[in-house]
mmCIF file of C-alpha atoms and ligand atoms in Angstrom:
data_model
loop_
_atom_site.group_PDB
_atom_site.id
_atom_site.type_symbol
_atom_site.label_atom_id
_atom_site.label_comp_id
_atom_site.label_asym_id
_atom_site.label_seq_id
_atom_site.Cartn_x
_atom_site.Cartn_y
_atom_site.Cartn_z
ATOM 1 C CA MET A 4 -78.384 -6.078 -10.585
ATOM 2 C CA ASP A 5 -76.592 -8.334 -8.086
ATOM 3 C CA ARG A 6 -76.580 -12.022 -8.858
ATOM 4 C CA VAL A 7 -77.183 -13.621 -5.482
ATOM 5 C CA ALA A 8 -77.075 -17.402 -5.002
ATOM 6 C CA VAL A 9 -77.908 -19.538 -1.991
ATOM 7 C CA TYR A 10 -76.091 -22.837 -1.365
ATOM 8 C CA PRO A 11 -78.328 -24.608 1.159
ATOM 9 C CA GLY A 12 -77.466 -27.777 3.029
ATOM 10 C CA THR A 13 -77.261 -29.419 6.398
ATOM 11 C CA PHE A 14 -73.438 -29.289 6.345
ATOM 12 C CA ASP A 15 -73.324 -31.629 9.349
ATOM 13 C CA PRO A 16 -70.360 -31.219 9.026
ATOM 14 C CA ILE A 17 -68.956 -29.451 5.960
ATOM 15 C CA THR A 18 -66.676 -31.707 3.847
ATOM 16 C CA ASN A 19 -64.121 -31.113 1.106
ATOM 17 C CA GLY A 20 -66.888 -32.055 -1.361
ATOM 18 C CA HIS A 21 -68.981 -29.065 -0.210
ATOM 19 C CA ILE A 22 -65.903 -26.807 -0.306
ATOM 20 C CA ASP A 23 -65.305 -27.837 -3.920
ATOM 21 C CA ILE A 24 -68.866 -26.811 -4.880
ATOM 22 C CA ILE A 25 -68.412 -23.478 -3.081
ATOM 23 C CA ARG A 26 -65.059 -22.794 -4.761
ATOM 24 C CA ARG A 27 -66.512 -23.502 -8.195
ATOM 25 C CA SER A 28 -69.699 -21.482 -7.755
ATOM 26 C CA VAL A 29 -68.217 -18.313 -6.204
ATOM 27 C CA PRO A 30 -66.849 -16.871 -9.496
ATOM 28 C CA LEU A 31 -70.290 -17.099 -11.122
ATOM 29 C CA PHE A 32 -72.137 -14.811 -8.687
ATOM 30 C CA ASP A 33 -71.833 -11.444 -6.984
ATOM 31 C CA LYS A 34 -72.751 -13.033 -3.680
ATOM 32 C CA LEU A 35 -72.928 -16.628 -2.439
ATOM 33 C CA ILE A 36 -74.864 -17.285 0.752
ATOM 34 C CA ILE A 37 -74.024 -20.602 2.377
ATOM 35 C CA ALA A 38 -77.265 -21.378 4.200
ATOM 36 C CA VAL A 39 -77.155 -23.938 6.999
ATOM 37 C CA ASN A 40 -80.463 -25.746 7.366
ATOM 38 C CA ASP A 41 -81.641 -25.517 10.963
ATOM 39 C CA ASN A 42 -85.063 -27.106 10.559
ATOM 40 C CA PRO A 43 -85.549 -29.933 13.061
ATOM 41 C CA ASN A 44 -85.180 -33.344 11.432
ATOM 42 C CA PRO A 45 -86.169 -36.114 13.867
ATOM 43 C CA ALA A 46 -85.356 -38.780 11.252
ATOM 44 C CA LYS A 47 -81.743 -37.605 11.116
ATOM 45 C CA PRO A 48 -80.789 -35.649 14.245
ATOM 46 C CA TYR A 49 -77.918 -33.213 13.814
ATOM 47 C CA LEU A 50 -74.515 -34.041 15.301
ATOM 48 C CA PHE A 51 -73.523 -30.377 15.442
ATOM 49 C CA SER A 52 -75.703 -27.414 16.378
ATOM 50 C CA ALA A 53 -76.467 -24.805 13.714
ATOM 51 C CA GLU A 54 -74.051 -22.417 15.460
ATOM 52 C CA GLU A 55 -71.260 -25.008 15.361
ATOM 53 C CA ARG A 56 -71.936 -25.791 11.699
ATOM 54 C CA VAL A 57 -71.880 -22.091 10.771
ATOM 55 C CA GLU A 58 -68.643 -21.549 12.736
ATOM 56 C CA MET A 59 -66.890 -24.491 11.080
ATOM 57 C CA ILE A 60 -67.857 -23.225 7.606
ATOM 58 C CA LYS A 61 -66.672 -19.709 8.437
ATOM 59 C CA GLU A 62 -63.302 -21.080 9.532
ATOM 60 C CA ALA A 63 -62.977 -23.466 6.610
ATOM 61 C CA VAL A 64 -63.966 -21.130 3.783
ATOM 62 C CA SER A 65 -61.516 -18.358 2.987
ATOM 63 C CA THR A 66 -63.000 -15.015 3.858
ATOM 64 C CA SER A 67 -64.301 -13.175 0.849
ATOM 65 C CA GLN A 68 -66.616 -10.207 0.508
ATOM 66 C CA LYS A 69 -68.702 -12.399 -1.764
ATOM 67 C CA ILE A 70 -69.390 -15.179 0.742
ATOM 68 C CA GLU A 71 -71.848 -15.106 3.627
ATOM 69 C CA VAL A 72 -72.635 -17.926 6.036
ATOM 70 C CA GLU A 73 -75.764 -18.133 8.160
ATOM 71 C CA SER A 74 -78.388 -20.601 9.326
ATOM 72 C CA PHE A 75 -82.012 -20.556 8.258
ATOM 73 C CA LYS A 76 -85.281 -22.063 9.383
ATOM 74 C CA GLY A 77 -88.414 -22.601 7.320
ATOM 75 C CA LEU A 78 -88.895 -23.044 3.604
ATOM 76 C CA LEU A 79 -85.882 -22.568 1.362
ATOM 77 C CA VAL A 80 -87.881 -20.678 -1.295
ATOM 78 C CA GLN A 81 -89.036 -18.169 1.298
ATOM 79 C CA TYR A 82 -85.537 -17.770 2.675
ATOM 80 C CA ALA A 83 -84.143 -17.211 -0.850
ATOM 81 C CA LYS A 84 -86.797 -14.578 -1.510
ATOM 82 C CA ARG A 85 -86.004 -12.791 1.763
ATOM 83 C CA ARG A 86 -82.341 -12.701 0.813
ATOM 84 C CA GLY A 87 -83.021 -11.494 -2.744
ATOM 85 C CA ALA A 88 -81.537 -14.655 -4.276
ATOM 86 C CA LYS A 89 -82.647 -15.866 -7.708
ATOM 87 C CA PHE A 90 -80.320 -18.869 -7.785
ATOM 88 C CA ILE A 91 -79.998 -22.011 -5.688
ATOM 89 C CA ILE A 92 -76.867 -24.152 -5.862
ATOM 90 C CA ARG A 93 -76.912 -27.894 -5.251
ATOM 91 C CA GLY A 94 -74.378 -30.660 -5.813
ATOM 92 C CA LEU A 95 -74.894 -34.034 -7.432
ATOM 93 C CA ARG A 96 -72.873 -37.125 -6.704
ATOM 94 C CA ALA A 97 -74.139 -40.522 -7.788
ATOM 95 C CA LEU A 98 -77.439 -41.443 -9.380
ATOM 96 C CA SER A 99 -78.769 -41.927 -5.871
ATOM 97 C CA ASP A 100 -78.731 -38.127 -5.344
ATOM 98 C CA PHE A 101 -80.675 -37.561 -8.532
ATOM 99 C CA GLU A 102 -84.134 -38.728 -7.555
ATOM 100 C CA TYR A 103 -84.267 -36.668 -4.373
ATOM 101 C CA GLU A 104 -82.751 -33.593 -6.011
ATOM 102 C CA PHE A 105 -85.115 -33.840 -8.983
ATOM 103 C CA GLN A 106 -88.164 -34.006 -6.723
ATOM 104 C CA MET A 107 -86.934 -31.015 -4.699
ATOM 105 C CA TYR A 108 -86.203 -29.154 -7.927
ATOM 106 C CA LEU A 109 -89.723 -29.656 -9.285
ATOM 107 C CA MET A 110 -91.341 -28.723 -5.983
ATOM 108 C CA ASN A 111 -89.211 -25.628 -5.420
ATOM 109 C CA ARG A 112 -89.912 -24.467 -8.976
ATOM 110 C CA LYS A 113 -93.633 -24.909 -8.345
ATOM 111 C CA LEU A 114 -93.332 -22.865 -5.162
ATOM 112 C CA ASN A 115 -91.341 -20.164 -6.936
ATOM 113 C CA PRO A 116 -91.036 -20.451 -10.748
ATOM 114 C CA GLU A 117 -88.585 -17.544 -10.814
ATOM 115 C CA LEU A 118 -85.941 -19.471 -8.890
ATOM 116 C CA GLU A 119 -83.242 -21.046 -11.022
ATOM 117 C CA ILE A 120 -81.706 -24.117 -9.401
ATOM 118 C CA ILE A 121 -78.227 -24.962 -10.595
ATOM 119 C CA TYR A 122 -76.518 -28.331 -10.148
ATOM 120 C CA PHE A 123 -72.795 -28.928 -9.971
ATOM 121 C CA MET A 124 -71.540 -32.419 -10.724
ATOM 122 C CA THR A 125 -69.166 -33.585 -8.044
ATOM 123 C CA SER A 126 -65.471 -33.595 -8.832
ATOM 124 C CA GLN A 127 -64.323 -37.184 -9.142
ATOM 125 C CA GLN A 128 -62.066 -37.071 -6.102
ATOM 126 C CA TYR A 129 -65.023 -36.097 -3.890
ATOM 127 C CA SER A 130 -67.695 -38.357 -5.335
ATOM 128 C CA HIS A 131 -67.463 -40.778 -2.397
ATOM 129 C CA LEU A 132 -67.752 -38.048 0.239
ATOM 130 C CA SER A 133 -70.810 -37.406 2.368
ATOM 131 C CA SER A 134 -71.253 -35.921 5.832
ATOM 132 C CA SER A 135 -72.865 -39.183 6.974
ATOM 133 C CA ILE A 136 -69.894 -41.347 6.034
ATOM 134 C CA ILE A 137 -67.511 -38.862 7.646
ATOM 135 C CA LYS A 138 -69.455 -39.077 10.928
ATOM 136 C CA GLU A 139 -69.385 -42.872 10.741
ATOM 137 C CA ILE A 140 -65.600 -42.929 10.245
ATOM 138 C CA ALA A 141 -65.019 -40.414 13.042
ATOM 139 C CA LYS A 142 -67.323 -42.268 15.435
ATOM 140 C CA LEU A 143 -65.337 -45.450 14.933
ATOM 141 C CA GLY A 144 -62.011 -43.709 15.511
ATOM 142 C CA GLY A 145 -60.845 -43.419 11.891
ATOM 143 C CA SER A 146 -58.977 -40.431 10.509
ATOM 144 C CA THR A 147 -60.988 -37.899 8.501
ATOM 145 C CA ILE A 148 -58.105 -35.538 7.794
ATOM 146 C CA ASN A 149 -58.118 -36.208 4.030
ATOM 147 C CA PHE A 150 -61.830 -35.560 3.671
ATOM 148 C CA VAL A 151 -62.711 -32.498 5.742
ATOM 149 C CA PRO A 152 -61.120 -29.135 6.648
ATOM 150 C CA SER A 153 -58.806 -29.392 9.689
ATOM 151 C CA VAL A 154 -61.205 -27.390 11.898
ATOM 152 C CA VAL A 155 -63.844 -30.067 11.257
ATOM 153 C CA GLU A 156 -61.446 -32.926 11.935
ATOM 154 C CA LYS A 157 -60.590 -31.381 15.319
ATOM 155 C CA LYS A 158 -64.268 -30.893 16.190
ATOM 156 C CA LEU A 159 -65.062 -34.497 15.259
ATOM 157 C CA LEU A 160 -62.239 -35.850 17.421
ATOM 158 C CA LYS A 161 -63.562 -33.819 20.339
ATOM 159 C CA LYS A 162 -67.184 -34.766 19.737
ATOM 160 C CA PHE A 163 -66.406 -38.485 19.776
ATOM 161 C CA GLY A 164 -63.923 -38.267 22.646
ATOM 162 C CA TYR A 165 -60.724 -39.190 20.824
HETATM 163 P P1 ADP B 16 -78.805 -31.772 2.380
HETATM 164 O O1 ADP B 16 -79.247 -32.473 3.618
HETATM 165 O O2 ADP B 16 -79.575 -30.505 2.096
HETATM 166 O O3 ADP B 16 -78.670 -32.655 1.167
HETATM 167 P P2 ADP B 16 -75.903 -31.763 2.571
HETATM 168 O O4 ADP B 16 -75.044 -30.955 3.485
HETATM 169 O O5 ADP B 16 -75.815 -33.249 2.702
HETATM 170 O O6 ADP B 16 -77.361 -31.211 2.759
HETATM 171 O O7 ADP B 16 -75.541 -31.404 1.061
HETATM 172 C C1 ADP B 16 -75.740 -30.118 0.547
HETATM 173 C C2 ADP B 16 -75.587 -30.177 -0.969
HETATM 174 O O8 ADP B 16 -74.244 -30.498 -1.308
HETATM 175 C C3 ADP B 16 -76.449 -31.261 -1.635
HETATM 176 O O9 ADP B 16 -76.907 -30.776 -2.889
HETATM 177 C C4 ADP B 16 -75.491 -32.405 -1.834
HETATM 178 O O10 ADP B 16 -75.870 -33.227 -2.929
HETATM 179 C C5 ADP B 16 -74.203 -31.649 -2.125
HETATM 180 N N1 ADP B 16 -73.025 -32.440 -1.802
HETATM 181 C C6 ADP B 16 -72.693 -33.027 -0.628
HETATM 182 N N2 ADP B 16 -71.528 -33.684 -0.710
HETATM 183 C C7 ADP B 16 -71.092 -33.512 -1.998
HETATM 184 C C8 ADP B 16 -69.936 -33.954 -2.745
HETATM 185 N N3 ADP B 16 -69.010 -34.737 -2.186
HETATM 186 N N4 ADP B 16 -69.833 -33.571 -4.037
HETATM 187 C C9 ADP B 16 -70.806 -32.801 -4.599
HETATM 188 N N5 ADP B 16 -71.896 -32.355 -3.959
HETATM 189 C C10 ADP B 16 -72.042 -32.704 -2.684
#
C-alpha cells in the first residue's frame, strides 16, 4: 500500500525552512503532496496568489516522481482523505509554534482519528525563518537570498518594486 503524506501550509512564500522539511520527509513516504492552502484568510491576506505559490514551489523543489504540488480549499482532513493520504507533515520551530500546532493536532485527530500527524523539528540554521519575516525584510528592501530559493527572491524583488 502506498504511503502518501500531505505537507500543508500557506507557503507565502516558500522558504529554505520549508524546503528542509520537504527534503527530510521525502525518503519516508512513497508520495509527498505539498498542499498550498488557498482558503481565504482576511486576518492575514496572501501576498502571492495560490497559483504563484504553487509555481514557486515547483521551481524550487527538485522534480521527483514522489513529489506533487497543488493548492487546496476547504478542510485539510477532507483534502487528505480525497488524496488517499494517511499522514500529515508539519514543522515545529520555537515553543510559540507548539500551542497552535497542538490545538490543530487534537482537532484534526478528532475529525479523522485515522490520520497520523508527524512533526519535524526545525534544523537549527532555519529556526529563525518564517514567511512573515521574509516578507518584512523584502518589503523594506533587504536581501532575502540566504533564506529563500532564488526564484522566490526574484519574485519578492518584483513584488515590492526593487
Ligand atoms: P501555516 O500557515 O499552515 O502554518 P506555513 O507556510 O507558515 O503555513 O508553514 C507550514 C508548516 O511549515 C508549519 O507546520 C510550520 O510550522 C512549518 N515551518 C515553517 N517554517 C519553518 C522552519 N523554518 N522550520 C521548520 N518548520 C517550518
